[in-house]
Amino acid sequence: MIGTVVGVAALVGGVFVGVSNAAPSAGAYRLVNGASGLCLTVPGGSTSDGVQLTVSSCNGASNQTWNLSSQGSGFRLAAGNSGKCAGVAGASTSAGKAVQQESCTGASSQTWELIASGSNYQVVNVNSDKCLNTKDNSTSSGALVQQNSCDSVSTKQWSLQSAGSQPSSTPTVSPTVTPTRSPSPTPSTNPTLPSGWPSANGSQAVTSTISVSGTLDGGLKRYYASGAMGDGGQSESQDPIFELANGATLKNVIIGSPGADGIYCLGSCTLQNVWWEDVGEDAATLLGSSSSQVMTIDGGGAKSASDKVFQHNGPGTMVIKNFQVDNFGKLYRACGNCTNSYQRHVQMSNIVATYPGKALAGINTNWGDTARFSNITIKNDPSHKMIVCLKYKGVPKGSEPTEIGSGADGTNCIYSSSDIHYQ
Ligand code: ADA
Ligand code: CA
Ligand code: CA
């Protein structure tokens, strides 16, 4: 398939605009459908072969992140959650055949050319010469993705939005065709802002803590506390709904009301696309005892936290990214009065925080805590009342820590004004 990919492109507000686009560079992107604004998705964050792709509301999660790297005359598109490649089922050349994730083979049925089409791209399968489309040209969330003959129908147009990070095995390659009149545009450093809440796929009452080791994929089911677990108020004696062993992943879960004491991580863990509809005592806590443990919260969101959302009681690092939070006390608190006075670290990126909210992070500077922030959007806060980084003096268990200041200092609270956007 031959495409003429020449043009002048400009980058405005994180999306490519212009008469026509240059071919993209290798990197991590979201593919946003030109008709619906929905993102190309591996449904349920599945890691299995043969799962047909869908479009769904863009939420910044890894199952909507596509790592483009050079392959043949185009790119392979590898899903961020599974590493698997977008390909046409059975290497079919017929219209209407499913586009699915499959183990990457480098085949031409897994190779895609991105052909400039106005300000978007057609995503053309090299084996079939057919275009990535939604079934029946659907614009609904959950619509299946397939190939159809190429034309200018808007469901066959896709825009690329930078997902902000490079794939793990990054081949640095030049675009398919180099534009003749201008250099390749640099992908935006601003990924798509998290927005939109999922609807639940059924509900389940939880009467005793669910232990997770390995991966639990909730398929967007709602789990809520029942019986003696706790009422989701501010009592510290409630039980968690989920408890994750070291190395566990919990994904595609909605925590409903009551939320009790949320989720515990006993070591390194990942919460992917987890949503709290009404945060209980808090949303999730990092426990554990290793200074190298990392808890990663990627995608999802939390609403209505009377006090804390993420509580850090053990040592180590919490990474919070692609997350939205609305009406809360603190998005993150390094415990100021726990049994062990650890040094703790937090990194926040691509966060949308809607006021009211007291602070994004509360840390104890006397224990050497650090908090780093990038691409933070604060909404509904014209007077800038939400504190980005609140400093405390941590104290022994049994006392109450005191607030000692706030603001960027390059040592404990690390950010610059360009990291914080008010909307
Ligand atoms: C508060 C409380 C801590 C601890 C924490 C938690 O910060 O002061 O001692 O209980 O909540 O784990 O929820
Ligand atoms: Ca608490
Ligand atoms: Ca708690």
Coordinates of C-alpha atoms and ligand atoms in Angstrom, one line a residue:
M1 CA 0.0 0.0 0.0
I2 CA 1.5 3.3 -1.0
G3 CA 0.5 6.5 0.7
T4 CA 1.6 10.0 0.2
V5 CA 2.4 11.4 3.5
V6 CA 3.6 14.9 3.0
G7 CA 2.4 18.0 4.7
V8 CA 2.8 20.7 7.2
A9 CA 1.8 19.9 10.7
A10 CA 1.5 21.9 13.8
L11 CA 1.0 20.9 17.4
V12 CA -1.7 22.8 19.2
G13 CA -3.0 21.9 22.6
G14 CA -1.6 18.4 22.5
V15 CA -3.2 17.4 19.2
F16 CA -1.9 17.5 15.8
V17 CA -3.6 19.9 13.5
G18 CA -2.9 21.3 10.1
V19 CA -3.5 20.6 6.5
S20 CA -2.2 17.2 6.8
N21 CA 0.0 15.3 9.3
A22 CA 3.4 14.0 9.0
A23 CA 3.8 10.3 9.7
P24 CA 4.3 9.9 13.5
S25 CA 7.4 9.0 15.3
A26 CA 7.8 5.8 17.2
G27 CA 6.4 6.2 20.8
A28 CA 3.5 5.6 23.0
Y29 CA 0.2 7.0 21.9
R30 CA -3.5 6.8 22.4
L31 CA -5.5 6.3 19.2
V32 CA -8.6 8.4 19.3
N33 CA -11.5 7.7 17.0
G34 CA -12.4 10.6 14.7
A35 CA -16.1 10.1 15.0
S36 CA -16.6 9.4 18.7
G37 CA -13.5 10.6 20.6
L38 CA -13.3 7.2 22.1
C39 CA -9.9 5.4 22.5
L40 CA -8.7 2.2 21.0
T41 CA -8.9 -0.3 23.8
V42 CA -8.0 -3.8 24.8
P43 CA -11.3 -4.6 26.6
G44 CA -11.0 -5.6 30.2
G45 CA -7.2 -5.0 30.1
S46 CA -7.0 -8.6 28.8
T47 CA -3.6 -10.0 28.1
S48 CA -4.9 -13.0 26.1
D49 CA -4.5 -13.6 22.4
G50 CA -7.5 -13.3 20.2
V51 CA -9.3 -10.5 22.1
Q52 CA -11.1 -8.2 19.7
L53 CA -10.3 -4.5 20.3
T54 CA -13.0 -2.0 21.1
V55 CA -13.3 1.7 21.6
S56 CA -14.1 3.1 25.0
S57 CA -13.9 6.3 27.0
C58 CA -10.3 7.6 27.2
N59 CA -8.9 7.1 30.7
G60 CA -5.2 7.1 30.3
A61 CA -4.8 3.4 31.3
S62 CA -2.2 1.1 29.7
N63 CA -4.8 -0.9 27.8
Q64 CA -5.4 2.3 25.8
T65 CA -1.7 3.0 25.3
W66 CA -0.3 1.8 22.0
N67 CA 3.5 1.6 21.5
L68 CA 4.2 2.3 17.9
S69 CA 7.5 1.0 16.6
S70 CA 8.8 0.6 13.1
Q71 CA 8.0 -2.6 11.3
G72 CA 8.2 -3.2 7.6
S73 CA 6.7 -0.3 5.7
G74 CA 4.7 0.9 8.7
F75 CA 4.4 0.3 12.4
R76 CA 3.5 -2.4 14.8
L77 CA 1.0 -1.3 17.5
A78 CA 1.7 -3.0 20.8
A79 CA -0.8 -2.7 23.6
G80 CA 0.6 -1.1 26.8
N81 CA -1.1 -3.6 29.1
S82 CA -0.2 -6.8 27.3
G83 CA 2.7 -6.1 24.9
K84 CA 0.5 -7.9 22.3
C85 CA 0.1 -6.6 18.7
A86 CA -2.9 -5.3 16.9
G87 CA -3.5 -7.6 14.0
V88 CA -6.3 -8.7 11.7
A89 CA -7.8 -12.1 12.7
G90 CA -6.6 -14.9 10.6
A91 CA -4.6 -12.4 8.5
S92 CA -7.8 -11.9 6.6
T93 CA -8.0 -9.5 3.7
S94 CA -11.8 -9.3 3.9
A95 CA -13.8 -6.4 5.1
G96 CA -15.5 -6.8 8.4
K97 CA -12.8 -9.0 10.0
A98 CA -11.9 -8.4 13.6
V99 CA -8.9 -6.5 14.7
Q100 CA -7.6 -8.2 17.8
Q101 CA -4.6 -8.5 20.0
E102 CA -2.2 -11.3 19.2
S103 CA 1.3 -12.3 20.0
C104 CA 3.6 -10.1 18.0
T105 CA 5.1 -11.9 14.9
G106 CA 6.1 -9.1 12.7
A107 CA 3.6 -10.3 10.0
S108 CA 2.2 -7.8 7.6
S109 CA -1.3 -8.5 9.1
Q110 CA 0.2 -6.9 12.2
T111 CA 1.8 -4.0 10.3
W112 CA -0.1 -0.7 10.0
E113 CA 0.6 2.4 7.9
L114 CA -0.6 5.7 9.2
I115 CA -1.7 7.8 6.3
A116 CA -2.4 11.4 6.9
S117 CA -6.1 12.3 6.3
G118 CA -6.7 15.9 7.1
S119 CA -5.7 16.4 10.8
N120 CA -6.2 12.6 11.5
Y121 CA -4.8 9.4 10.2
Q122 CA -6.2 6.4 8.4
V123 CA -4.7 3.3 10.0
V124 CA -4.2 0.9 7.1
N125 CA -3.3 -2.8 7.4
V126 CA -0.4 -3.5 5.1
N127 CA -1.6 -7.1 4.4
S128 CA -5.2 -6.3 3.5
D129 CA -5.0 -2.6 2.5
K130 CA -8.1 -2.1 4.7
C131 CA -8.6 0.5 7.3
L132 CA -9.1 0.4 11.1
N133 CA -12.8 1.1 11.8
T134 CA -15.6 0.4 14.3
K135 CA -18.2 -2.3 13.5
D136 CA -21.2 -0.7 11.8
N137 CA -19.4 2.7 12.1
S138 CA -20.5 2.7 15.7
T139 CA -19.7 5.6 18.0
S140 CA -20.7 3.8 21.2
S141 CA -18.4 2.9 24.0
G142 CA -17.7 -0.8 23.7
A143 CA -18.0 -0.9 19.9
L144 CA -15.9 -3.6 18.3
V145 CA -13.1 -2.7 16.1
Q146 CA -12.6 -4.3 12.7
Q147 CA -11.2 -3.6 9.2
N148 CA -13.2 -2.1 6.3
S149 CA -12.3 -0.6 3.0
C150 CA -10.7 2.8 3.3
D151 CA -12.7 6.0 2.6
S152 CA -13.2 9.3 4.4
V153 CA -15.9 8.0 6.8
S154 CA -15.0 9.6 10.2
T155 CA -15.0 6.3 12.2
K156 CA -12.0 5.3 9.9
Q157 CA -10.1 8.4 11.0
W158 CA -7.9 8.4 14.1
S159 CA -5.9 11.0 15.9
L160 CA -2.7 10.2 17.9
Q161 CA -2.3 11.6 21.3
S162 CA 1.0 11.1 23.0
A163 CA 0.9 8.8 26.0
G164 CA 4.0 10.5 27.3
S165 CA 6.4 7.7 27.6
Q166 CA 8.4 5.5 25.3
P167 CA 7.9 1.8 24.9
S168 CA 10.3 -0.4 26.8
S169 CA 12.2 -1.7 23.8
T170 CA 12.2 1.5 21.9
P171 CA 13.5 1.2 18.4
T172 CA 14.3 4.8 17.5
V173 CA 13.2 5.0 13.9
S174 CA 12.4 7.6 11.4
P175 CA 8.8 8.1 10.2
T176 CA 7.6 6.0 7.2
V177 CA 7.9 9.1 4.9
T178 CA 9.8 12.2 6.0
P179 CA 7.8 15.3 5.4
T180 CA 9.5 17.5 2.8
R181 CA 8.7 20.9 4.1
S182 CA 9.0 20.7 7.9
P183 CA 10.6 18.6 10.6
S184 CA 8.6 15.8 12.2
P185 CA 6.4 17.2 14.9
T186 CA 7.4 16.3 18.4
P187 CA 4.7 14.4 20.2
S188 CA 3.0 16.5 22.9
T189 CA 4.3 15.9 26.4
N190 CA 0.7 16.4 27.7
P191 CA -1.1 13.1 27.5
T192 CA -4.9 13.0 27.3
L193 CA -6.4 14.2 30.6
P194 CA -8.2 11.5 32.5
S195 CA -11.9 12.1 32.3
G196 CA -15.2 10.1 32.5
W197 CA -16.3 7.5 34.9
P198 CA -17.1 3.9 34.0
S199 CA -20.5 2.3 34.6
A200 CA -20.4 -0.9 36.7
N201 CA -20.8 -4.3 35.3
G202 CA -22.8 -5.8 38.2
S203 CA -22.2 -5.4 42.0
Q204 CA -20.9 -7.7 44.7
A205 CA -21.3 -7.4 48.5
V206 CA -18.0 -8.3 50.3
T207 CA -18.4 -9.6 53.8
S208 CA -14.7 -10.5 54.4
T209 CA -11.5 -9.2 52.8
I210 CA -10.7 -10.7 49.4
S211 CA -7.0 -11.7 49.2
V212 CA -5.3 -11.2 45.9
S213 CA -2.0 -12.6 44.7
G214 CA -1.1 -12.6 41.0
T215 CA -3.7 -10.7 39.0
L216 CA -7.4 -10.1 39.7
D217 CA -9.3 -8.5 36.8
G218 CA -12.7 -7.4 38.1
G219 CA -14.1 -6.7 34.7
L220 CA -15.4 -3.4 36.1
K221 CA -17.6 -5.1 38.7
R222 CA -18.6 -3.0 41.7
Y223 CA -17.4 -4.4 45.1
Y224 CA -18.8 -2.8 48.3
A225 CA -18.4 -3.6 52.0
S226 CA -21.1 -5.4 53.9
G227 CA -21.7 -6.5 57.5
A228 CA -18.9 -6.0 59.9
M229 CA -16.4 -4.8 57.4
G230 CA -17.1 -1.1 58.2
D231 CA -19.5 1.6 57.2
G232 CA -17.0 3.7 55.2
G233 CA -16.9 6.4 57.8
Q234 CA -13.7 7.7 59.5
S235 CA -13.3 4.8 62.0
E236 CA -9.7 3.4 61.8
S237 CA -10.9 -0.1 62.7
Q238 CA -12.5 -1.0 59.4
D239 CA -11.3 -3.9 57.1
P240 CA -10.0 -3.5 53.6
I241 CA -12.2 -4.9 50.7
F242 CA -9.1 -6.2 48.9
E243 CA -5.7 -7.1 50.3
L244 CA -2.9 -7.5 47.7
A245 CA 0.2 -9.6 48.3
N246 CA 3.6 -8.4 47.2
G247 CA 3.6 -8.4 43.4
A248 CA -0.2 -8.5 43.0
T249 CA -2.2 -6.5 40.4
L250 CA -5.8 -5.5 40.8
K251 CA -7.5 -4.1 37.8
N252 CA -10.8 -3.0 36.3
V253 CA -12.5 -2.8 39.7
I254 CA -15.0 -0.3 41.1
I255 CA -15.1 0.2 44.9
G256 CA -18.7 1.2 45.7
S257 CA -20.2 2.4 49.0
P258 CA -19.5 1.6 51.7
G259 CA -15.8 1.5 50.8
A260 CA -14.7 0.5 54.3
D261 CA -10.9 0.7 54.5
G262 CA -10.4 0.3 50.8
I263 CA -7.5 -1.7 49.5
Y264 CA -4.3 -2.7 51.3
C265 CA -1.0 -3.5 49.5
L266 CA 1.4 -5.6 51.5
G267 CA 4.4 -4.9 49.2
S268 CA 4.8 -3.8 45.6
C269 CA 1.5 -3.8 43.8
T270 CA -0.4 -2.3 40.9
L271 CA -3.9 -0.9 40.9
Q272 CA -4.9 -0.5 37.3
N273 CA -8.1 1.2 36.3
V274 CA -9.6 1.1 39.8
W275 CA -12.4 3.5 40.7
W276 CA -13.7 4.6 44.1
E277 CA -17.3 5.9 43.9
D278 CA -17.4 7.1 47.5
V279 CA -14.0 6.7 49.3
G280 CA -14.4 5.0 52.8
E281 CA -11.9 5.7 55.6
D282 CA -9.4 5.9 52.8
A283 CA -9.1 4.4 49.3
A284 CA -5.9 2.4 49.5
T285 CA -2.9 2.0 51.8
L286 CA 0.7 0.9 51.1
L287 CA 1.9 -1.2 54.0
G288 CA 4.9 -3.5 53.7
S289 CA 8.5 -3.1 55.0
S290 CA 10.9 -2.8 52.0
S291 CA 12.3 0.6 51.1
S292 CA 12.4 -0.6 47.4
Q293 CA 8.7 -1.5 47.2
V294 CA 6.5 0.5 44.7
M295 CA 2.8 0.8 44.6
T296 CA 1.6 2.0 41.2
I297 CA -1.9 3.4 40.7
D298 CA -2.4 3.8 37.0
G299 CA -5.7 5.1 35.7
G300 CA -9.0 5.2 37.6
G301 CA -10.3 7.8 40.0
A302 CA -11.8 8.6 43.4
K303 CA -14.7 10.7 44.6
S304 CA -15.9 12.0 48.0
A305 CA -13.0 11.2 50.3
S306 CA -13.8 12.9 53.7
D307 CA -10.0 12.7 54.4
K308 CA -7.3 10.8 52.7
V309 CA -7.4 8.9 49.3
F310 CA -4.0 7.2 49.3
Q311 CA -2.3 6.4 52.6
H312 CA 1.3 5.4 52.8
N313 CA 2.3 3.7 56.0
G314 CA 5.2 1.4 55.0
P315 CA 8.4 2.7 53.3
G316 CA 9.0 2.9 49.6
T317 CA 7.4 4.8 46.7
M318 CA 3.8 5.4 45.6
V319 CA 3.3 6.3 41.9
I320 CA 0.0 7.8 41.0
K321 CA -0.6 8.5 37.3
N322 CA -3.5 9.1 34.9
F323 CA -5.8 9.5 37.8
Q324 CA -8.8 11.8 38.6
V325 CA -9.9 12.8 42.0
D326 CA -12.9 14.9 43.0
N327 CA -13.9 16.2 46.4
F328 CA -11.3 15.0 48.9
G329 CA -9.1 15.8 51.8
K330 CA -5.6 14.7 50.7
L331 CA -4.9 12.7 47.6
Y332 CA -1.8 11.2 49.3
R333 CA -0.5 11.2 52.8
A334 CA 2.7 9.8 54.1
C335 CA 1.8 8.7 57.5
G336 CA 2.8 11.2 60.1
N337 CA 2.3 9.1 63.2
C338 CA 2.6 5.4 62.3
T339 CA 4.5 2.8 64.3
N340 CA 7.6 3.1 62.0
S341 CA 8.7 6.5 60.9
Y342 CA 9.9 5.6 57.4
Q343 CA 11.1 7.8 54.6
R344 CA 8.5 7.8 51.9
H345 CA 8.2 9.0 48.3
V346 CA 5.4 9.9 46.0
Q347 CA 5.3 10.6 42.2
M348 CA 2.2 12.1 40.7
S349 CA 1.7 12.6 37.0
N350 CA -1.2 13.3 34.7
I351 CA -3.6 14.0 37.5
V352 CA -6.9 15.9 37.3
A353 CA -8.0 17.1 40.8
T354 CA -11.3 18.9 41.2
Y355 CA -11.8 21.2 44.2
P356 CA -12.8 20.9 47.0
G357 CA -9.6 19.2 48.0
K358 CA -7.2 20.3 50.8
A359 CA -3.9 19.1 49.4
L360 CA -2.5 16.7 46.7
A361 CA 0.3 15.4 49.0
G362 CA 1.1 15.6 52.7
I363 CA 4.6 14.6 53.5
N364 CA 6.9 14.6 56.5
T365 CA 10.0 16.6 55.7
N366 CA 11.8 15.6 59.0
W367 CA 11.9 12.0 57.7
G368 CA 13.2 13.1 54.2
D369 CA 10.0 12.4 52.3
T370 CA 9.8 13.6 48.7
A371 CA 6.8 14.4 46.5
R372 CA 7.2 15.0 42.7
F373 CA 4.5 16.4 40.5
S374 CA 4.1 16.7 36.7
N375 CA 1.2 17.5 34.5
I376 CA -1.3 18.3 37.3
T377 CA -4.6 19.9 36.3
I378 CA -6.6 21.5 39.1
K379 CA -10.2 22.3 38.3
N380 CA -12.9 24.4 40.0
D381 CA -10.4 26.3 42.2
P382 CA -10.1 29.9 40.9
S383 CA -8.5 31.1 44.1
H384 CA -5.9 28.3 44.1
K385 CA -6.9 27.1 47.5
M386 CA -5.8 23.5 46.9
I387 CA -2.3 23.0 48.3
V388 CA -0.1 21.0 46.0
C389 CA 2.5 19.9 48.6
L390 CA 1.8 20.2 52.3
K391 CA 4.7 19.7 54.7
Y392 CA 4.4 18.2 58.2
K393 CA 6.7 17.3 61.0
G394 CA 6.1 13.6 61.6
V395 CA 5.8 12.4 65.2
P396 CA 5.7 9.1 67.1
K397 CA 2.6 7.0 67.1
G398 CA 0.0 8.4 69.5
S399 CA 0.7 12.0 68.8
E400 CA -0.6 14.3 66.0
P401 CA 1.8 15.7 63.4
T402 CA 1.9 19.5 62.8
E403 CA 1.8 21.4 59.5
I404 CA 5.0 23.3 59.0
G405 CA 4.6 24.8 55.5
S406 CA 3.9 24.1 51.8
G407 CA 5.1 24.8 48.3
A408 CA 7.9 23.7 46.0
D409 CA 11.4 23.7 47.5
G410 CA 13.4 21.5 45.2
T411 CA 14.2 19.1 48.1
N412 CA 11.0 17.6 49.5
C413 CA 8.3 19.2 47.3
I414 CA 9.6 19.0 43.8
Y415 CA 7.7 20.7 40.9
S416 CA 7.7 24.0 39.1
S417 CA 4.7 26.2 38.2
S418 CA 4.6 24.8 34.7
D419 CA 3.7 21.4 36.2
I420 CA 0.5 22.7 37.6
H421 CA -2.4 23.8 35.4
Y422 CA -5.6 25.5 36.6
Q423 CA -8.7 25.0 34.5
Ligands
ADA1 C1 -4.4 8.1 60.0 C2 -3.9 7.6 61.4 C3 -2.8 6.6 61.2 C4 -3.2 5.4 60.4 C5 -3.8 5.9 59.1 C6 -4.4 4.8 58.2 O1 -3.4 8.8 59.4 O2 -3.4 8.8 62.1 O3 -2.3 6.2 62.5 O4 -4.2 4.7 61.0 O5 -4.8 6.9 59.3 O6 -3.7 3.9 58.0 O7 -5.5 5.0 57.8
CA2 CA -6.8 6.8 58.3
CA3 CA -7.0 3.6 56.6

